[in-house]
């Protein structure tokens, strides 16, 4: 079959990989001038099944109300953008009951574990060049109250099969010596053995190059405007550079997926939630961190990327706003120094290698949207939210299985659009 994929991020590129493996003629269309320029560009670089817990935990409504209009809050709700989230937000809150929260943990973890297995097989079968390590990750707490409040979540994760080791401050330092200067301020934390990290952008770019060399047509700088319809089916896409015919179309365009599907009068509940990152090149830092560390109370992660350190986090419900705001960069830097005080000395006189903001494609229940939409040859692979690299390999394999008529290893009903 001739298949068009819309979107050149982690989801679109990996969908192209699996469809090429199945022998299809694949054309990938990306609105930007290169792949991996949206959420894949400078994200946290985490492959973390341990992060299966959704953001809308019980009590999230109080958290959002407290942060309303507070630009210094790690979770920020912009009052003027509320219209973007009204219907979506009601569903987001509705999914924050304890029952639904635990159900989402189970489904996200099942998907993340499957995706991690698919990712390993992809790496074994494909010659790629990018930074990637499997050292686990850690979640740390500076207050006893925060640590105890999170214990119920860890219990549920362990029930689902996550390997989670509760650690004292001393045990955290044993695993990550760079935390030594913070040890006296740590109430404890958790080590997740199976987590991985790396450079999502270079992974996506390397895989895209491999696909180009093996027959996938990459159409970058092309904007999809709508769909070609014929005899009740989708016959391709219309673009600002002409029509592209297809036997099937896969939409994997992150938060832009919702705009594209409006052409079919489909209401896709995927909304942008802005995140930011700050990257420093620090090749001379002796004793630099080796393991990703998440401060769960600050909602910030610090990820080692070879000779660089990336500080990433915060969530802004602000609609689409690509501006990199200095106040957010300053907030990330303060959080990074709170985790690693020695970082302040290491970056003295050094400008950041990269300051970046991007938009997570979020659904109201914090799970991706997969499968058919409106037509039996139109497919969704979008809405991965904060678990992009963690789940996109598995969702891409599942879409290829669906197109081929193979039974998926996932329960696809859990992730379909019909659940909303």
Short mmCIF file of C-alpha atoms in Angstrom, two decimals:
data_model
loop_
_atom_site.label_atom_id
_atom_site.label_comp_id
_atom_site.label_asym_id
_atom_site.label_seq_id
_atom_site.Cartn_x
_atom_site.Cartn_y
_atom_site.Cartn_z
CA UNK A 1 0.00 0.00 0.00
CA UNK A 2 0.93 3.63 -0.44
CA UNK A 3 0.75 5.26 2.99
CA UNK A 4 1.15 8.91 3.96
CA UNK A 5 2.29 9.76 7.48
CA UNK A 6 1.71 13.30 8.75
CA UNK A 7 4.30 14.35 11.33
CA UNK A 8 8.08 14.05 11.58
CA UNK A 9 8.58 13.55 15.30
CA UNK A 10 9.11 10.41 17.34
CA UNK A 11 5.67 8.99 16.53
CA UNK A 12 5.68 9.72 12.80
CA UNK A 13 9.25 8.58 12.14
CA UNK A 14 8.83 5.31 14.04
CA UNK A 15 5.51 4.62 12.33
CA UNK A 16 7.35 5.03 9.03
CA UNK A 17 9.96 2.53 10.22
CA UNK A 18 7.44 -0.19 10.97
CA UNK A 19 5.44 0.41 7.79
CA UNK A 20 8.62 0.23 5.72
CA UNK A 21 9.44 -3.06 7.46
CA UNK A 22 6.05 -4.34 6.29
CA UNK A 23 6.87 -3.48 2.69
CA UNK A 24 4.66 -0.42 2.22
CA UNK A 25 5.46 2.59 0.06
CA UNK A 26 5.77 5.34 2.65
CA UNK A 27 5.70 9.13 2.30
CA UNK A 28 6.24 11.21 5.43
CA UNK A 29 5.04 14.82 5.43
CA UNK A 30 6.39 17.32 7.97
CA UNK A 31 5.39 20.99 8.15
CA UNK A 32 8.78 22.12 9.50
CA UNK A 33 11.91 22.18 7.33
CA UNK A 34 13.39 19.12 9.03
CA UNK A 35 12.29 16.30 11.29
CA UNK A 36 12.45 16.45 15.10
CA UNK A 37 11.96 20.21 15.39
CA UNK A 38 8.89 20.13 17.63
CA UNK A 39 8.52 18.20 20.92
CA UNK A 40 11.32 15.78 19.96
CA UNK A 41 13.84 18.62 19.67
CA UNK A 42 15.00 19.25 23.24
CA UNK A 43 12.77 17.23 25.53
CA UNK A 44 13.81 15.44 28.70
CA UNK A 45 15.36 12.54 26.79
CA UNK A 46 13.69 10.02 29.07
CA UNK A 47 12.39 6.52 28.40
CA UNK A 48 10.71 6.01 31.74
CA UNK A 49 7.96 3.43 32.29
CA UNK A 50 8.26 4.52 35.93
CA UNK A 51 6.49 7.77 34.93
CA UNK A 52 3.29 5.93 34.01
CA UNK A 53 1.28 7.84 36.63
CA UNK A 54 -0.89 10.51 34.96
CA UNK A 55 -0.56 14.18 35.77
CA UNK A 56 -4.21 14.43 36.79
CA UNK A 57 -3.81 12.69 40.11
CA UNK A 58 -6.53 13.00 42.78
CA UNK A 59 -6.40 16.57 44.04
CA UNK A 60 -5.15 18.08 40.77
CA UNK A 61 -8.06 20.57 40.70
CA UNK A 62 -6.77 22.28 43.86
CA UNK A 63 -3.28 22.40 42.39
CA UNK A 64 -4.53 24.05 39.20
CA UNK A 65 -6.66 26.57 41.06
CA UNK A 66 -3.74 27.56 43.27
CA UNK A 67 -1.51 28.09 40.23
CA UNK A 68 -4.05 30.10 38.25
CA UNK A 69 -2.27 33.16 36.88
CA UNK A 70 0.89 32.52 38.94
CA UNK A 71 3.74 32.81 36.47
CA UNK A 72 6.19 31.53 39.09
CA UNK A 73 4.30 28.23 39.50
CA UNK A 74 5.80 25.09 37.97
CA UNK A 75 2.27 24.25 36.78
CA UNK A 76 0.91 27.48 35.31
CA UNK A 77 -2.60 28.13 34.00
CA UNK A 78 -2.78 31.23 31.82
CA UNK A 79 -6.19 32.85 32.40
CA UNK A 80 -6.47 34.21 28.84
CA UNK A 81 -5.94 30.69 27.41
CA UNK A 82 -8.74 29.03 29.38
CA UNK A 83 -10.95 28.85 26.29
CA UNK A 84 -8.52 26.36 24.75
CA UNK A 85 -8.98 23.98 27.65
CA UNK A 86 -12.60 24.36 28.88
CA UNK A 87 -14.11 21.12 27.49
CA UNK A 88 -10.77 19.36 27.62
CA UNK A 89 -10.24 20.51 31.21
CA UNK A 90 -13.56 19.10 32.40
CA UNK A 91 -12.49 15.69 31.12
CA UNK A 92 -9.05 16.16 32.65
CA UNK A 93 -10.60 16.71 36.09
CA UNK A 94 -13.16 13.91 35.57
CA UNK A 95 -10.28 11.49 35.01
CA UNK A 96 -8.61 12.42 38.33
CA UNK A 97 -10.63 10.06 40.54
CA UNK A 98 -8.64 7.42 42.37
CA UNK A 99 -10.21 4.63 40.30
CA UNK A 100 -9.45 6.26 36.96
CA UNK A 101 -6.01 7.36 38.12
CA UNK A 102 -5.03 3.77 38.97
CA UNK A 103 -6.55 2.50 35.74
CA UNK A 104 -4.45 4.95 33.74
CA UNK A 105 -1.30 3.91 35.60
CA UNK A 106 -1.98 0.30 34.60
CA UNK A 107 -2.64 1.14 30.95
CA UNK A 108 0.24 3.57 30.60
CA UNK A 109 2.65 1.12 32.17
CA UNK A 110 1.49 -1.76 29.96
CA UNK A 111 2.07 0.46 26.93
CA UNK A 112 5.41 1.79 28.20
CA UNK A 113 6.75 -1.67 28.98
CA UNK A 114 5.69 -2.95 25.55
CA UNK A 115 7.20 0.12 23.88
CA UNK A 116 10.50 -0.39 25.68
CA UNK A 117 10.63 -3.95 24.34
CA UNK A 118 9.90 -2.71 20.81
CA UNK A 119 12.57 -0.03 21.18
CA UNK A 120 15.18 -2.61 22.15
CA UNK A 121 14.35 -4.75 19.10
CA UNK A 122 14.48 -1.68 16.85
CA UNK A 123 17.97 -0.84 18.12
CA UNK A 124 19.12 -4.42 17.56
CA UNK A 125 17.87 -4.41 13.97
CA UNK A 126 18.77 -0.90 12.81
CA UNK A 127 22.19 0.81 12.57
CA UNK A 128 21.67 4.14 14.30
CA UNK A 129 24.06 6.67 15.82
CA UNK A 130 22.78 8.59 18.85
CA UNK A 131 23.48 8.92 22.56
CA UNK A 132 21.59 6.43 24.72
CA UNK A 133 22.20 4.77 28.10
CA UNK A 134 20.29 2.46 30.40
CA UNK A 135 21.31 3.50 33.92
CA UNK A 136 17.87 3.81 35.50
CA UNK A 137 16.45 7.05 36.92
CA UNK A 138 15.76 8.53 40.32
CA UNK A 139 12.94 10.54 41.81
CA UNK A 140 13.93 12.60 44.86
CA UNK A 141 12.10 14.50 47.60
CA UNK A 142 13.28 17.25 49.92
CA UNK A 143 10.30 17.02 52.30
CA UNK A 144 9.08 14.05 54.29
CA UNK A 145 5.48 15.08 53.52
CA UNK A 146 6.13 15.00 49.77
CA UNK A 147 7.88 11.65 50.02
CA UNK A 148 5.07 10.10 52.02
CA UNK A 149 2.39 11.57 49.77
CA UNK A 150 4.03 9.90 46.77
CA UNK A 151 4.30 6.50 48.47
CA UNK A 152 0.81 5.46 47.40
CA UNK A 153 1.74 6.10 43.77
CA UNK A 154 4.88 4.01 44.15
CA UNK A 155 2.85 1.19 45.68
CA UNK A 156 0.52 1.21 42.67
CA UNK A 157 3.47 1.30 40.26
CA UNK A 158 5.03 -1.69 42.01
CA UNK A 159 1.72 -3.57 41.81
CA UNK A 160 1.84 -3.03 38.05
CA UNK A 161 5.37 -4.43 37.84
CA UNK A 162 7.61 -1.37 38.02
CA UNK A 163 10.95 -2.15 39.67
CA UNK A 164 11.10 0.60 42.28
CA UNK A 165 13.61 0.70 45.13
CA UNK A 166 12.82 3.09 47.99
CA UNK A 167 16.06 4.84 49.00
CA UNK A 168 17.31 6.88 51.92
CA UNK A 169 19.33 10.00 51.14
CA UNK A 170 22.52 8.02 51.67
CA UNK A 171 21.41 5.31 49.25
CA UNK A 172 20.56 7.95 46.66
CA UNK A 173 24.09 9.34 46.91
CA UNK A 174 25.53 5.84 46.54
CA UNK A 175 23.73 5.55 43.20
CA UNK A 176 24.43 9.14 42.10
CA UNK A 177 27.48 10.61 43.88
CA UNK A 178 26.77 14.05 42.36
CA UNK A 179 23.91 14.34 44.87
CA UNK A 180 26.34 14.34 47.80
CA UNK A 181 26.14 18.10 48.34
CA UNK A 182 22.33 17.86 48.55
CA UNK A 183 22.14 14.75 50.72
CA UNK A 184 21.40 16.58 53.98
CA UNK A 185 18.34 18.18 52.36
CA UNK A 186 16.88 14.98 50.87
CA UNK A 187 14.09 13.16 52.68
CA UNK A 188 14.46 10.17 50.38
CA UNK A 189 13.66 8.98 46.91
CA UNK A 190 13.12 6.07 44.58
CA UNK A 191 15.44 4.36 42.10
CA UNK A 192 13.86 2.90 38.95
CA UNK A 193 16.21 0.30 37.55
CA UNK A 194 14.66 -0.19 34.10
CA UNK A 195 14.55 3.43 32.94
CA UNK A 196 16.69 4.78 30.09
CA UNK A 197 17.76 8.15 28.74
CA UNK A 198 19.33 9.66 25.66
CA UNK A 199 19.06 12.25 22.92
CA UNK A 200 15.59 11.96 21.38
CA UNK A 201 16.40 14.44 18.63
CA UNK A 202 19.47 12.61 17.36
CA UNK A 203 17.58 9.29 17.59
CA UNK A 204 14.77 10.69 15.44
CA UNK A 205 17.19 12.27 12.97
CA UNK A 206 19.30 9.11 12.71
CA UNK A 207 16.24 6.92 12.14
CA UNK A 208 14.91 9.39 9.55
CA UNK A 209 18.22 9.24 7.67
CA UNK A 210 18.09 5.43 7.71
CA UNK A 211 14.52 5.49 6.38
CA UNK A 212 15.44 7.94 3.59
CA UNK A 213 18.27 5.67 2.54
CA UNK A 214 15.88 2.73 2.41
CA UNK A 215 13.08 4.18 0.35
CA UNK A 216 10.88 6.36 2.57
CA UNK A 217 10.08 9.68 0.89
CA UNK A 218 10.60 12.58 3.30
CA UNK A 219 8.59 15.69 2.39
CA UNK A 220 9.70 18.39 4.81
CA UNK A 221 8.53 21.99 4.72
CA UNK A 222 5.11 20.80 3.52
CA UNK A 223 1.92 21.71 5.39
CA UNK A 224 -1.10 19.41 5.27
CA UNK A 225 -4.27 21.44 4.70
CA UNK A 226 -6.90 18.72 4.41
CA UNK A 227 -7.87 15.36 2.99
CA UNK A 228 -8.76 13.92 -0.38
CA UNK A 229 -12.00 11.92 -0.09
CA UNK A 230 -13.30 9.37 -2.57
CA UNK A 231 -16.07 6.78 -2.24
CA UNK A 232 -16.26 7.12 1.53
CA UNK A 233 -12.53 6.66 2.02
CA UNK A 234 -9.53 8.90 2.51
CA UNK A 235 -7.63 8.97 -0.78
CA UNK A 236 -4.74 11.13 0.38
CA UNK A 237 -3.95 14.58 1.75
CA UNK A 238 -4.01 18.10 0.36
CA UNK A 239 -1.01 20.28 1.09
CA UNK A 240 0.29 23.76 0.38
CA UNK A 241 2.43 22.12 -2.33
CA UNK A 242 -0.17 19.94 -4.01
CA UNK A 243 -2.11 16.75 -3.35
CA UNK A 244 -0.51 13.49 -2.25
CA UNK A 245 -2.52 10.35 -2.98
CA UNK A 246 -2.55 7.42 -0.58
CA UNK A 247 -4.29 4.16 0.27
CA UNK A 248 -4.05 5.02 3.96
CA UNK A 249 -3.08 8.01 6.09
CA UNK A 250 -1.59 8.09 9.60
CA UNK A 251 -1.78 11.29 11.65
CA UNK A 252 1.14 11.56 14.07
CA UNK A 253 1.56 15.32 14.25
CA UNK A 254 1.51 15.91 17.99
CA UNK A 255 -0.79 18.70 19.14
CA UNK A 256 -1.18 19.83 15.48
CA UNK A 257 -3.16 16.62 14.91
CA UNK A 258 -6.27 18.25 16.37
CA UNK A 259 -6.09 21.14 13.88
CA UNK A 260 -5.62 18.77 10.95
CA UNK A 261 -8.62 16.64 11.91
CA UNK A 262 -10.89 19.67 12.12
CA UNK A 263 -11.00 19.40 8.30
CA UNK A 264 -13.03 16.23 8.85
CA UNK A 265 -15.12 17.75 11.67
CA UNK A 266 -13.41 15.41 14.13
CA UNK A 267 -12.95 16.77 17.64
CA UNK A 268 -9.65 15.29 18.79
CA UNK A 269 -9.07 16.10 22.49
CA UNK A 270 -5.34 16.77 22.19
CA UNK A 271 -4.16 20.13 23.52
CA UNK A 272 -0.70 21.72 23.78
CA UNK A 273 0.86 21.92 27.23
CA UNK A 274 4.09 23.86 27.12
CA UNK A 275 7.30 22.57 28.63
CA UNK A 276 10.78 24.09 28.66
CA UNK A 277 14.39 22.98 28.83
CA UNK A 278 17.79 24.51 29.47
CA UNK A 279 20.92 22.74 28.22
CA UNK A 280 24.52 23.44 29.22
CA UNK A 281 27.62 21.97 27.60
CA UNK A 282 29.89 21.07 30.52
CA UNK A 283 32.61 18.70 29.25
CA UNK A 284 35.01 19.71 32.05
CA UNK A 285 32.65 19.00 34.97
CA UNK A 286 34.43 16.34 36.99
CA UNK A 287 31.91 14.20 38.86
CA UNK A 288 28.98 15.32 36.70
CA UNK A 289 25.70 13.40 37.14
CA UNK A 290 25.32 10.12 35.25
CA UNK A 291 21.71 9.23 36.13
CA UNK A 292 18.59 11.26 35.32
CA UNK A 293 17.16 12.76 38.51
CA UNK A 294 13.61 14.07 38.86
CA UNK A 295 12.70 16.38 41.73
CA UNK A 296 9.05 15.41 42.02
CA UNK A 297 8.19 18.42 44.17
CA UNK A 298 9.79 20.95 41.82
CA UNK A 299 8.45 19.11 38.73
CA UNK A 300 11.90 19.33 37.17
CA UNK A 301 14.30 16.71 35.81
CA UNK A 302 18.05 16.91 35.20
CA UNK A 303 19.21 14.60 32.41
CA UNK A 304 22.89 13.90 31.58
CA UNK A 305 23.48 13.94 27.80
CA UNK A 306 27.11 12.95 27.25
CA UNK A 307 29.05 16.18 27.95
CA UNK A 308 25.88 18.22 28.49
CA UNK A 309 23.31 18.62 31.24
CA UNK A 310 19.68 19.33 30.42
CA UNK A 311 17.27 20.78 32.98
CA UNK A 312 13.71 20.21 31.86
CA UNK A 313 10.21 20.60 33.23
CA UNK A 314 7.31 22.87 34.13
CA UNK A 315 3.86 22.75 32.55
CA UNK A 316 2.11 25.77 31.08
CA UNK A 317 -1.54 25.54 30.09
CA UNK A 318 -1.20 28.55 27.79
CA UNK A 319 -2.40 27.38 24.38
CA UNK A 320 0.12 27.49 21.57
CA UNK A 321 2.88 29.89 22.61
CA UNK A 322 6.33 29.13 21.14
CA UNK A 323 8.10 32.01 22.91
CA UNK A 324 11.03 31.03 25.11
CA UNK A 325 10.48 33.08 28.25
CA UNK A 326 13.50 34.18 30.33
CA UNK A 327 11.50 33.78 33.56
CA UNK A 328 10.95 30.08 32.80
CA UNK A 329 14.63 29.61 31.99
CA UNK A 330 15.53 31.26 35.31
CA UNK A 331 13.08 28.99 37.11
CA UNK A 332 14.66 25.90 35.56
CA UNK A 333 18.14 27.10 36.45
CA UNK A 334 17.16 27.68 40.10
CA UNK A 335 15.67 24.19 40.23
CA UNK A 336 18.76 22.63 38.67
CA UNK A 337 21.01 24.35 41.21
CA UNK A 338 18.70 23.25 44.03
CA UNK A 339 19.26 19.65 42.93
CA UNK A 340 22.98 20.09 42.20
CA UNK A 341 24.39 23.15 44.06
CA UNK A 342 27.78 22.65 42.41
CA UNK A 343 26.14 23.40 39.05
CA UNK A 344 26.23 27.12 39.90
CA UNK A 345 30.02 27.06 39.94
CA UNK A 346 30.27 24.88 36.83
CA UNK A 347 28.20 27.24 34.69
CA UNK A 348 29.88 30.43 35.91
CA UNK A 349 30.67 32.53 32.85
CA UNK A 350 29.05 30.01 30.50
CA UNK A 351 26.03 30.71 28.33
CA UNK A 352 23.47 27.92 27.84
CA UNK A 353 23.99 25.70 24.84
CA UNK A 354 20.23 25.75 24.24
CA UNK A 355 17.15 27.44 25.68
CA UNK A 356 13.98 25.83 24.38
CA UNK A 357 10.23 25.54 24.82
CA UNK A 358 7.93 23.02 23.16
CA UNK A 359 4.40 21.69 23.43
CA UNK A 360 3.45 18.29 24.77
CA UNK A 361 0.40 16.88 22.95
CA UNK A 362 -1.80 16.09 25.97
CA UNK A 363 -5.08 14.19 26.20
CA UNK A 364 -7.50 14.56 29.14
CA UNK A 365 -6.62 11.13 30.53
CA UNK A 366 -2.86 11.33 29.83
CA UNK A 367 -2.86 8.41 27.38
CA UNK A 368 -2.21 8.55 23.62
CA UNK A 369 -4.94 8.25 20.99
CA UNK A 370 -4.48 5.33 18.61
CA UNK A 371 -6.36 3.60 15.81
CA UNK A 372 -9.09 4.39 13.32
CA UNK A 373 -10.76 7.79 13.16
CA UNK A 374 -13.81 8.40 11.00
CA UNK A 375 -12.66 6.22 8.10
CA UNK A 376 -11.25 2.70 8.03
CA UNK A 377 -8.06 3.86 6.30
CA UNK A 378 -7.34 6.89 8.50
CA UNK A 379 -5.30 6.24 11.65
CA UNK A 380 -4.17 8.18 14.71
CA UNK A 381 -0.84 7.90 16.53
CA UNK A 382 -0.79 11.02 18.67
CA UNK A 383 -1.39 12.50 22.13
CA UNK A 384 1.66 10.96 23.81
CA UNK A 385 1.97 13.90 26.21
CA UNK A 386 4.93 13.75 28.58
CA UNK A 387 5.61 10.08 27.66
CA UNK A 388 6.62 10.65 24.04
CA UNK A 389 9.80 8.61 23.74
CA UNK A 390 8.60 6.24 26.46
CA UNK A 391 5.56 5.08 24.48
CA UNK A 392 5.94 6.11 20.81
CA UNK A 393 7.83 3.02 19.65
CA UNK A 394 5.09 0.74 20.95
CA UNK A 395 2.25 2.85 19.56
CA UNK A 396 3.95 2.97 16.16
CA UNK A 397 4.31 -0.81 16.09
CA UNK A 398 0.65 -1.14 17.10
CA UNK A 399 -0.48 1.10 14.21
CA UNK A 400 1.58 -0.94 11.73
CA UNK A 401 0.00 -4.12 13.11
CA UNK A 402 -3.48 -2.62 12.72
CA UNK A 403 -2.83 -1.62 9.11
CA UNK A 404 -1.49 -5.10 8.37
CA UNK A 405 -4.49 -6.77 10.01
CA UNK A 406 -2.32 -8.36 12.70
CA UNK A 407 -3.51 -8.71 16.26
CA UNK A 408 -1.69 -6.19 18.44
CA UNK A 409 0.00 -7.06 21.69
CA UNK A 410 -1.87 -4.07 23.13
CA UNK A 411 -5.54 -3.78 23.96
CA UNK A 412 -6.24 -1.10 21.37
CA UNK A 413 -9.67 -0.31 22.80
CA UNK A 414 -7.94 1.25 25.80
CA UNK A 415 -6.31 3.87 23.57
CA UNK A 416 -8.98 4.55 20.93
CA UNK A 417 -10.72 7.87 20.29
CA UNK A 418 -14.07 6.32 21.26
CA UNK A 419 -13.11 6.44 24.96
CA UNK A 420 -13.78 10.20 25.07
#
